[in-house]
Coordinates of C-alpha atoms and ligand atoms in Angstrom, one line a residue:
X18 CA -2.7 -21.2 -6.3
X19 CA -3.4 -24.7 -7.6
X20 CA -1.3 -27.7 -7.3
X21 CA -1.7 -29.9 -10.3
X22 CA -0.4 -33.6 -10.3
X23 CA 1.0 -35.0 -13.4
X24 CA -1.4 -37.9 -13.7
X25 CA -4.6 -38.5 -15.6
X26 CA -7.3 -41.2 -15.8
X27 CA -4.9 -43.7 -17.1
X28 CA -2.7 -43.2 -14.0
X29 CA 0.9 -41.9 -13.6
X30 CA 2.7 -42.0 -17.0
X31 CA 6.0 -43.8 -16.7
X32 CA 8.1 -41.9 -19.4
X33 CA 9.1 -38.3 -19.4
X34 CA 7.3 -37.7 -22.7
X35 CA 4.0 -39.1 -21.5
X36 CA 4.3 -37.1 -18.2
X37 CA 5.0 -33.9 -20.1
X38 CA 2.0 -34.5 -22.3
X39 CA -0.1 -34.7 -19.2
X40 CA 1.5 -31.4 -18.0
X41 CA 0.3 -29.8 -21.3
X42 CA -3.1 -31.2 -20.7
X43 CA -3.2 -29.7 -17.3
X44 CA -2.1 -26.2 -18.5
X45 CA -4.8 -26.4 -21.2
X46 CA -7.5 -27.4 -19.0
X47 CA -6.6 -24.8 -16.3
X48 CA -6.7 -22.1 -18.9
X49 CA -10.3 -23.3 -19.8
X50 CA -11.1 -22.5 -16.1
X51 CA -9.4 -19.1 -16.3
X52 CA -6.5 -20.1 -14.1
X53 CA -3.3 -18.5 -15.4
X54 CA -0.1 -20.5 -15.7
X55 CA 1.6 -18.5 -12.9
X56 CA -1.1 -19.7 -10.5
X57 CA -0.3 -23.4 -11.1
X58 CA 2.4 -25.5 -9.5
X59 CA 2.8 -28.7 -11.3
X60 CA 3.9 -31.7 -9.2
X61 CA 5.7 -34.0 -11.7
X62 CA 5.5 -36.8 -9.0
X63 CA 8.5 -38.5 -7.4
X64 CA 8.1 -42.1 -8.0
X65 CA 10.2 -44.6 -6.1
X66 CA 13.4 -45.8 -7.9
X67 CA 13.5 -49.1 -6.1
X68 CA 10.4 -50.1 -8.1
X69 CA 11.5 -48.5 -11.4
X70 CA 15.1 -47.5 -11.9
X71 CA 14.1 -45.0 -14.5
X72 CA 11.6 -43.2 -12.3
X73 CA 14.0 -40.5 -11.2
X74 CA 14.9 -39.5 -14.7
X75 CA 11.4 -39.2 -15.8
X76 CA 10.5 -36.9 -12.8
X77 CA 13.7 -34.8 -13.3
X78 CA 13.0 -34.4 -17.1
X79 CA 9.5 -33.2 -16.3
X80 CA 10.8 -30.7 -13.7
X81 CA 13.2 -29.3 -16.3
X82 CA 10.5 -29.1 -19.0
X83 CA 8.2 -27.2 -16.7
X84 CA 11.0 -24.7 -15.8
X85 CA 12.7 -24.3 -19.2
X86 CA 10.1 -24.8 -21.8
X87 CA 7.0 -23.6 -20.0
X88 CA 8.6 -21.2 -17.5
X89 CA 6.3 -22.6 -15.0
X90 CA 6.5 -23.6 -11.4
X91 CA 6.9 -27.2 -10.0
X92 CA 6.7 -28.9 -6.7
X93 CA 7.8 -32.4 -5.6
X94 CA 7.3 -34.5 -2.5
X95 CA 10.9 -35.6 -2.4
X96 CA 11.2 -38.6 -0.1
X97 CA 9.0 -41.0 -2.0
X98 CA 11.9 -41.5 -4.4
X99 CA 13.9 -43.6 -1.8
X100 CA 11.1 -45.7 -0.5
X101 CA 12.3 -49.3 0.1
X102 CA 16.1 -48.5 -0.1
X103 CA 18.6 -48.6 2.7
X104 CA 20.0 -45.2 3.9
X105 CA 17.1 -43.4 2.3
X106 CA 18.4 -40.0 3.1
X107 CA 21.4 -40.4 0.7
X108 CA 19.1 -40.9 -2.2
X109 CA 16.5 -38.5 -1.1
X110 CA 18.9 -35.5 -0.6
X111 CA 20.9 -36.1 -3.8
X112 CA 17.5 -36.4 -5.7
X113 CA 16.5 -33.0 -4.0
X114 CA 19.8 -31.4 -5.2
X115 CA 19.2 -32.7 -8.8
X116 CA 15.7 -31.5 -8.8
X117 CA 16.7 -28.0 -7.7
X118 CA 19.3 -28.1 -10.3
X119 CA 16.7 -28.9 -12.9
X120 CA 14.6 -26.0 -11.8
X121 CA 12.3 -27.2 -9.0
X122 CA 10.4 -24.3 -7.5
X123 CA 9.2 -25.9 -4.2
X124 CA 9.6 -29.0 -2.2
X125 CA 7.7 -31.0 0.5
X126 CA 10.7 -32.2 2.5
X127 CA 11.8 -32.9 6.0
X128 CA 13.6 -29.7 7.4
X129 CA 14.5 -31.8 10.5
X130 CA 16.7 -34.0 8.4
X131 CA 20.4 -33.0 8.5
X132 CA 21.1 -34.6 5.1
X133 CA 18.2 -32.6 3.5
X134 CA 19.3 -29.3 5.1
X135 CA 22.8 -30.0 3.8
X136 CA 21.6 -30.4 0.3
X137 CA 19.5 -27.3 0.6
X138 CA 22.3 -25.1 2.1
X139 CA 25.1 -26.4 -0.2
X140 CA 22.8 -25.9 -3.2
X141 CA 22.1 -22.3 -2.3
X142 CA 25.8 -21.7 -1.6
X143 CA 27.0 -23.1 -4.9
X144 CA 24.2 -21.3 -6.8
X145 CA 25.2 -17.9 -5.6
X146 CA 22.4 -17.5 -3.2
X147 CA 24.4 -17.4 0.0
X148 CA 26.1 -14.1 0.4
X149 CA 29.7 -14.6 1.6
X150 CA 28.8 -18.3 2.3
X151 CA 27.5 -17.2 5.8
X152 CA 24.6 -19.5 5.8
X153 CA 26.8 -22.5 4.9
X154 CA 29.3 -21.5 7.6
X155 CA 26.4 -21.3 10.1
X156 CA 25.2 -24.7 9.0
X157 CA 28.6 -26.2 9.1
X158 CA 29.0 -25.2 12.7
X159 CA 25.8 -26.8 13.7
X160 CA 26.7 -29.9 11.6
X161 CA 29.9 -30.3 13.3
X162 CA 28.2 -30.0 16.7
X163 CA 25.7 -32.5 15.4
X164 CA 28.5 -35.0 14.4
X165 CA 30.2 -34.4 17.6
X166 CA 26.9 -35.5 19.4
X167 CA 27.3 -38.6 17.2
X168 CA 23.8 -38.7 15.9
X169 CA 24.6 -38.6 12.2
X170 CA 22.1 -39.2 9.4
X171 CA 18.8 -39.6 11.3
X172 CA 19.2 -36.8 13.6
X173 CA 17.7 -33.3 13.9
X174 CA 18.8 -30.7 11.5
X175 CA 20.0 -27.3 12.9
X176 CA 17.9 -24.3 12.5
X177 CA 19.2 -22.7 9.4
X178 CA 20.3 -19.2 10.1
X179 CA 18.3 -16.4 8.9
X180 CA 19.3 -15.4 5.3
X181 CA 22.3 -13.1 5.3
X182 CA 22.6 -12.9 9.1
X183 CA 26.3 -12.7 9.9
X184 CA 27.5 -15.7 11.7
X185 CA 29.7 -14.7 14.4
X186 CA 32.8 -16.8 15.3
X187 CA 32.3 -19.0 18.4
X188 CA 34.5 -16.8 20.6
X189 CA 32.3 -13.8 20.1
X190 CA 29.0 -15.5 20.5
X191 CA 26.7 -14.1 23.2
X192 CA 29.7 -12.7 25.3
X193 CA 28.3 -9.5 26.7
X194 CA 31.7 -8.6 28.3
X195 CA 33.3 -7.9 25.0
X196 CA 33.7 -4.3 24.2
X197 CA 31.1 -3.2 21.4
X198 CA 33.9 -2.2 19.1
X199 CA 35.5 -5.6 19.4
X200 CA 32.2 -7.3 18.9
X201 CA 31.4 -5.1 15.8
X202 CA 34.8 -6.1 14.3
X203 CA 34.3 -9.8 15.1
X204 CA 30.9 -9.7 13.4
X205 CA 32.0 -7.7 10.5
X206 CA 29.7 -4.8 11.1
X207 CA 31.5 -1.9 9.4
X208 CA 29.2 1.0 10.4
X209 CA 28.9 0.0 14.0
X210 CA 32.7 -0.4 14.1
X211 CA 33.2 3.1 12.9
X212 CA 30.6 4.5 15.2
X213 CA 32.0 2.7 18.2
X214 CA 35.6 4.1 17.3
X215 CA 34.4 7.6 17.1
X216 CA 32.7 7.2 20.6
X217 CA 36.0 6.0 22.0
X218 CA 38.0 8.8 20.4
X219 CA 35.7 11.7 21.2
X220 CA 34.4 10.4 24.5
X221 CA 30.8 11.0 23.3
X222 CA 29.7 8.0 25.3
X223 CA 30.4 10.1 28.5
X224 CA 33.6 8.3 29.2
X225 CA 37.3 9.7 29.1
X226 CA 38.3 9.9 25.4
X227 CA 40.9 7.4 24.3
X228 CA 43.9 8.1 22.2
X229 CA 44.3 6.6 18.8
X230 CA 47.0 4.3 19.9
X231 CA 45.0 3.1 22.8
X232 CA 42.0 2.3 20.5
X233 CA 44.3 0.4 18.1
X234 CA 46.1 -1.5 20.9
X235 CA 43.2 -2.3 23.1
X236 CA 40.3 -2.8 20.7
X237 CA 41.1 -3.2 16.9
X238 CA 44.4 -5.4 17.3
X239 CA 42.7 -7.7 20.0
X240 CA 39.7 -8.1 17.8
X241 CA 41.8 -9.2 14.8
X242 CA 43.7 -11.5 17.1
X243 CA 40.5 -13.2 18.2
X244 CA 39.2 -13.6 14.6
X245 CA 42.7 -14.8 13.6
X246 CA 42.9 -17.4 16.2
X247 CA 39.2 -18.5 15.4
X248 CA 40.3 -18.8 11.7
X249 CA 43.3 -21.0 12.7
X250 CA 41.1 -23.2 14.8
X251 CA 38.5 -23.4 12.1
X252 CA 35.9 -21.7 14.1
X253 CA 35.8 -18.8 11.7
X254 CA 36.1 -19.0 8.0
X255 CA 37.6 -16.8 5.2
X256 CA 34.4 -14.8 4.5
X257 CA 34.3 -13.9 8.2
X258 CA 38.0 -12.9 8.3
X259 CA 37.4 -10.7 5.3
X260 CA 34.3 -9.1 6.9
X261 CA 36.2 -8.5 10.2
X262 CA 39.2 -7.1 8.3
X263 CA 36.7 -4.7 6.5
X264 CA 35.2 -3.6 9.8
X265 CA 38.6 -3.0 11.3
X266 CA 39.6 -0.9 8.2
X267 CA 36.5 1.2 8.6
X268 CA 37.3 1.7 12.4
X269 CA 40.7 2.7 11.4
X270 CA 39.5 5.0 8.8
X271 CA 37.8 6.9 11.6
X272 CA 40.9 7.1 13.6
X273 CA 42.8 8.3 10.5
X274 CA 40.3 11.2 10.0
X275 CA 40.4 12.3 13.6
X276 CA 44.2 12.2 13.5
X277 CA 44.2 14.3 10.3
X278 CA 41.8 16.9 11.9
X279 CA 44.4 17.3 14.8
X280 CA 47.1 17.4 12.0
X281 CA 50.6 18.3 12.9
X282 CA 51.8 21.1 10.5
X283 CA 55.4 21.9 9.8
X284 CA 58.5 20.5 8.3
X285 CA 58.3 16.8 7.4
X286 CA 61.1 14.4 8.3
X287 CA 62.2 11.3 6.2
X288 CA 61.0 10.3 3.7
X289 CA 60.3 6.8 4.8
X290 CA 59.5 4.1 2.2
X291 CA 57.1 1.5 3.5
X292 CA 55.6 -1.6 1.9
X293 CA 54.1 -5.0 2.6
X294 CA 56.5 -7.5 1.1
X295 CA 55.9 -9.6 -2.1
X296 CA 53.2 -12.3 -1.8
X297 CA 51.6 -10.8 1.2
X298 CA 48.4 -8.8 1.1
X299 CA 48.0 -7.9 4.7
X300 CA 48.3 -4.2 5.1
X301 CA 46.2 -3.2 8.1
X302 CA 49.2 -3.1 10.4
X303 CA 51.4 -1.4 7.8
X304 CA 48.7 1.3 7.3
X305 CA 48.5 1.8 11.0
X306 CA 52.3 2.3 11.1
X307 CA 52.0 4.8 8.1
X308 CA 49.4 6.9 9.7
X309 CA 51.1 7.2 13.0
X310 CA 54.4 8.0 11.4
X311 CA 52.7 10.8 9.4
X312 CA 51.1 11.9 12.5
X313 CA 54.6 12.4 13.9
X314 CA 55.6 14.6 10.9
X315 CA 57.3 12.0 8.7
X316 CA 56.8 11.9 5.1
X317 CA 55.8 8.4 4.2
X318 CA 55.9 6.8 0.8
X319 CA 53.6 4.0 0.9
X320 CA 54.2 1.3 -1.8
X321 CA 51.1 -0.7 -0.8
X322 CA 51.1 -4.5 -0.5
X323 CA 52.6 -7.4 -2.3
X324 CA 55.5 -5.3 -3.3
X325 CA 58.4 -6.9 -5.1
X326 CA 61.9 -6.2 -3.6
X327 CA 63.0 -4.4 -6.8
X328 CA 60.1 -1.9 -6.4
X329 CA 61.1 -1.2 -2.8
X330 CA 64.7 -0.6 -3.8
X331 CA 63.7 1.6 -6.7
X332 CA 61.7 3.8 -4.4
X333 CA 64.5 4.0 -1.8
X334 CA 67.0 5.0 -4.5
X335 CA 64.7 7.5 -6.1
X336 CA 63.9 9.2 -2.8
X337 CA 67.2 8.7 -1.3
X338 CA 65.2 7.5 1.7
X339 CA 67.2 7.2 5.0
X340 CA 64.6 4.5 6.2
X341 CA 62.5 1.6 4.7
X342 CA 59.9 -0.2 6.7
X343 CA 58.8 -3.7 5.6
X344 CA 55.7 -5.6 6.8
X345 CA 55.2 -9.4 6.6
X346 CA 52.4 -11.3 8.3
X347 CA 52.9 -14.8 7.0
X348 CA 55.7 -17.3 7.6
X349 CA 55.6 -17.8 3.8
X350 CA 56.5 -14.2 3.0
X351 CA 59.3 -13.6 5.6
X352 CA 61.6 -14.9 2.8
X353 CA 60.5 -12.0 0.5
X354 CA 61.3 -9.7 3.4
X355 CA 64.9 -11.2 3.6
X356 CA 65.4 -10.8 -0.1
X357 CA 64.3 -7.2 0.0
X358 CA 66.6 -6.4 2.9
X359 CA 69.6 -7.9 1.0
X360 CA 68.8 -5.9 -2.1
X361 CA 68.6 -2.6 -0.2
X362 CA 71.7 -3.3 1.8
X363 CA 73.5 -4.1 -1.4
X364 CA 72.3 -1.2 -3.6
X365 CA 71.2 1.5 -1.2
X366 CA 73.5 0.9 1.8
X367 CA 72.6 4.3 3.3
X368 CA 69.1 3.2 4.0
X369 CA 68.1 1.5 7.3
X370 CA 65.4 -1.2 7.2
X371 CA 63.0 -1.6 10.0
X372 CA 60.6 -4.5 10.1
X373 CA 57.3 -5.6 11.7
X374 CA 54.4 -7.9 11.4
X375 CA 52.8 -10.6 13.5
X376 CA 55.0 -13.4 12.5
X377 CA 58.3 -11.6 13.3
X378 CA 60.2 -11.2 16.4
X379 CA 63.6 -9.7 17.4
X380 CA 65.5 -13.0 16.8
X381 CA 64.0 -13.4 13.4
X382 CA 64.6 -9.8 12.4
X383 CA 68.3 -10.3 13.5
X384 CA 68.5 -13.4 11.4
X385 CA 67.4 -11.6 8.3
X386 CA 69.7 -8.8 9.1
X387 CA 67.1 -6.0 9.6
X388 CA 68.4 -2.9 11.2
X389 CA 65.5 -2.9 13.6
X390 CA 62.3 -4.8 14.7
X391 CA 59.3 -2.9 15.9
X392 CA 56.6 -4.8 17.6
X393 CA 54.0 -2.1 17.1
X394 CA 53.3 1.3 15.4
X395 CA 54.4 3.3 18.4
X396 CA 57.8 1.6 18.6
X397 CA 58.2 2.2 14.8
X398 CA 57.7 6.0 15.5
X399 CA 60.4 5.9 18.2
X400 CA 62.8 4.1 15.9
X401 CA 62.1 6.5 13.1
X402 CA 62.7 9.4 15.4
X403 CA 66.1 8.0 16.3
X404 CA 67.0 7.7 12.6
X405 CA 65.5 10.7 10.9
X406 CA 66.3 13.6 13.3
Ligands
B12_519 C1 43.0 -9.4 8.8 C2 43.7 -10.8 8.3 C3 43.6 -11.0 6.9 C4 42.9 -10.0 6.0 C5 43.9 -9.0 5.6 C6 43.3 -7.8 5.1 C7 44.2 -6.6 5.0 N1 43.9 -5.7 4.1 O1 45.2 -6.6 5.6 C8 42.6 -11.1 4.8 C9 41.2 -11.7 5.2 C10 42.5 -10.6 3.4 C11 43.6 -12.2 5.0 C12 44.1 -13.1 4.2 C13 44.8 -14.1 4.3 N2 45.3 -14.5 5.5 CO1 45.2 -13.5 7.1 N3 45.0 -12.7 8.7 C14 44.5 -11.5 9.2 C15 44.5 -11.5 10.7 C16 43.2 -11.9 11.3 C17 44.9 -10.1 11.2 C18 46.1 -9.3 10.7 C19 46.0 -7.9 11.2 O2 45.6 -7.0 10.4 N4 46.4 -7.7 12.5 C20 46.2 -6.3 13.0 C21 47.4 -5.6 12.8 C22 47.2 -4.1 13.2 O3 48.5 -6.1 13.3 P1 49.9 -6.3 12.7 O4 49.8 -6.5 11.1 O5 50.7 -7.4 13.3 O6 50.7 -4.9 12.7 C23 51.2 -4.4 13.9 C24 52.6 -4.8 14.2 O7 52.8 -6.1 13.7 C25 53.4 -3.8 13.6 N5 53.8 -3.8 12.2 C26 53.0 -4.3 11.1 N6 53.7 -4.0 10.0 C27 54.7 -3.3 10.2 C28 55.7 -2.7 9.4 C29 56.7 -2.0 9.9 C30 57.8 -1.4 9.1 C31 56.8 -1.9 11.3 C32 57.9 -1.2 11.9 C33 55.9 -2.4 12.2 C34 54.8 -3.1 11.6 O8 52.7 -2.6 13.8 C35 51.2 -3.0 13.6 C36 50.5 -2.0 14.5 O9 50.8 -2.1 16.0 C37 45.7 -12.4 11.1 C38 45.8 -13.0 12.4 C39 46.6 -12.1 13.4 N7 46.1 -12.2 14.6 O10 47.6 -11.6 13.1 C40 45.6 -13.4 9.9 C41 46.8 -14.2 9.4 C42 48.0 -13.3 9.3 N8 46.4 -14.5 7.9 C43 46.7 -15.7 7.8 C44 46.5 -16.3 6.5 C45 47.0 -17.9 6.3 C46 45.9 -15.7 5.5 C47 45.6 -16.4 4.0 C48 46.7 -17.1 3.4 C49 44.3 -17.0 4.2 C50 43.8 -17.8 2.9 N9 43.8 -19.1 3.0 O11 43.6 -17.2 1.9 C51 45.3 -14.9 3.2 C52 46.6 -14.4 2.8 C53 46.7 -14.0 1.4 C54 48.0 -13.4 1.1 N10 48.7 -13.7 0.0 O12 48.6 -12.5 1.8 C55 47.6 -16.4 8.9 C56 49.1 -16.4 8.6 C57 49.7 -17.6 9.1 C58 51.1 -17.7 9.1 N11 51.8 -17.7 10.2 O13 51.7 -17.6 8.0 C59 47.1 -15.6 10.2 C60 48.2 -15.4 11.2 C61 45.8 -16.2 10.7 C62 46.0 -17.5 11.2 N12 46.2 -17.6 12.5 O14 46.0 -18.6 10.5 N13 44.1 -12.3 6.2

């Protein structure tokens, strides 16, 4: 490839129009030598704004012309733009961002500059080039460490993580004592999570097989607790929480399939209406409760998540259900739970309501007049057995 600078015998043109004219001359001359446009990178030249306050505009307009009109490639040595100014990296990094936005193809820039890497990473994230914002999250982690080390602006940039590599939350980093299933959930590795779950359930790793409840209680829930705490402490971010939740779901899907294989046939008890309350989309815990209840021969009518009180009531009435289970995981949605309980107790007084979810406890369940609080899926089975004989 050839790098062609946008200058001629008369020097570097100051205006965008004149520089673009040089670009056209370059393409033409190259063609005479049999050099194809795709093999040329035009350098529109970053001139210093402290010497000419219009210099940035001329360069950016030329970058844009090369990209949008000629569909060609461009390159800039970025840092020259800020020569002679204080806090040069402010100008350099923003200029870099603007150049990328105008279609710059390549840059000569300092990858050891924190500000430049910030511009690069944020640009990628905002341009849809950073799957699930993982690169940005990885950068942010390093950036925070950097700030803590108190060496802002002139310091060394973090090594940008490899594209697409999952950035594990701090808690899970490099800790070899963590069980592989927990690790897989923390890192959002769905296939590994499913494979590790199967190993635990079947004992195919040469160890004693675990029960479904044991896998849920000692692996899946602790993993989600870790990522939840990391999320709270801003060590993990929403994309990671989502990935962990997805991996946990896949692990759980394996448990469900294994339980179904063992399937208990016979008459079904219940039915039990079950739902995550309005405003709340957390359904992993509710789904676990559902599967376990089904495994103990209950017919479960699962209304899903974010379910309005009226919809729960309607299902209870339609099925004349003796029991309804409500799940809430956020302090903000416990109100909806209380509202649902009130409605059921008023219009379907035969139906008992049992509640669960991480934000609840016995005291709170009493306060909102639930008939029972179950701290986990196994307790919910025991309670259901006491009601639906
Ligand atoms: C996974 C997860 C998510 C996933 C949910 C995916 C899904 N499909 O469920 C995603 C990423 C989508 C998510 C989103 C959000 N989340 Co979230 N999330 C979690 C996390 C990490 C784990 C929850 C979980 O599944 N636990 C594992 C299950 C098995 O446990 P469980 O639900 O408690 O269920 C057991 C028992 O409670 C009981 N049980 C549960 N339900 C029922 C029902 C009945 C009837 C019975 C009897 C028993 C029972 O049995 C279950 C099995 O033993 C928690 C943190 C935590 N450690 O709880 C945060 C957490 C609940 N999320 C939180 C927040 C803030 C959010 C968001 C608002 C984030 C955001 N800014 O967007 C959104 C919520 C959007 C909404 N409107 O609901 C906060 C809530 C804070 C609060 N106190 O209000 C938490 C606590 C994280 C935190 N520490 O900040 N989240």
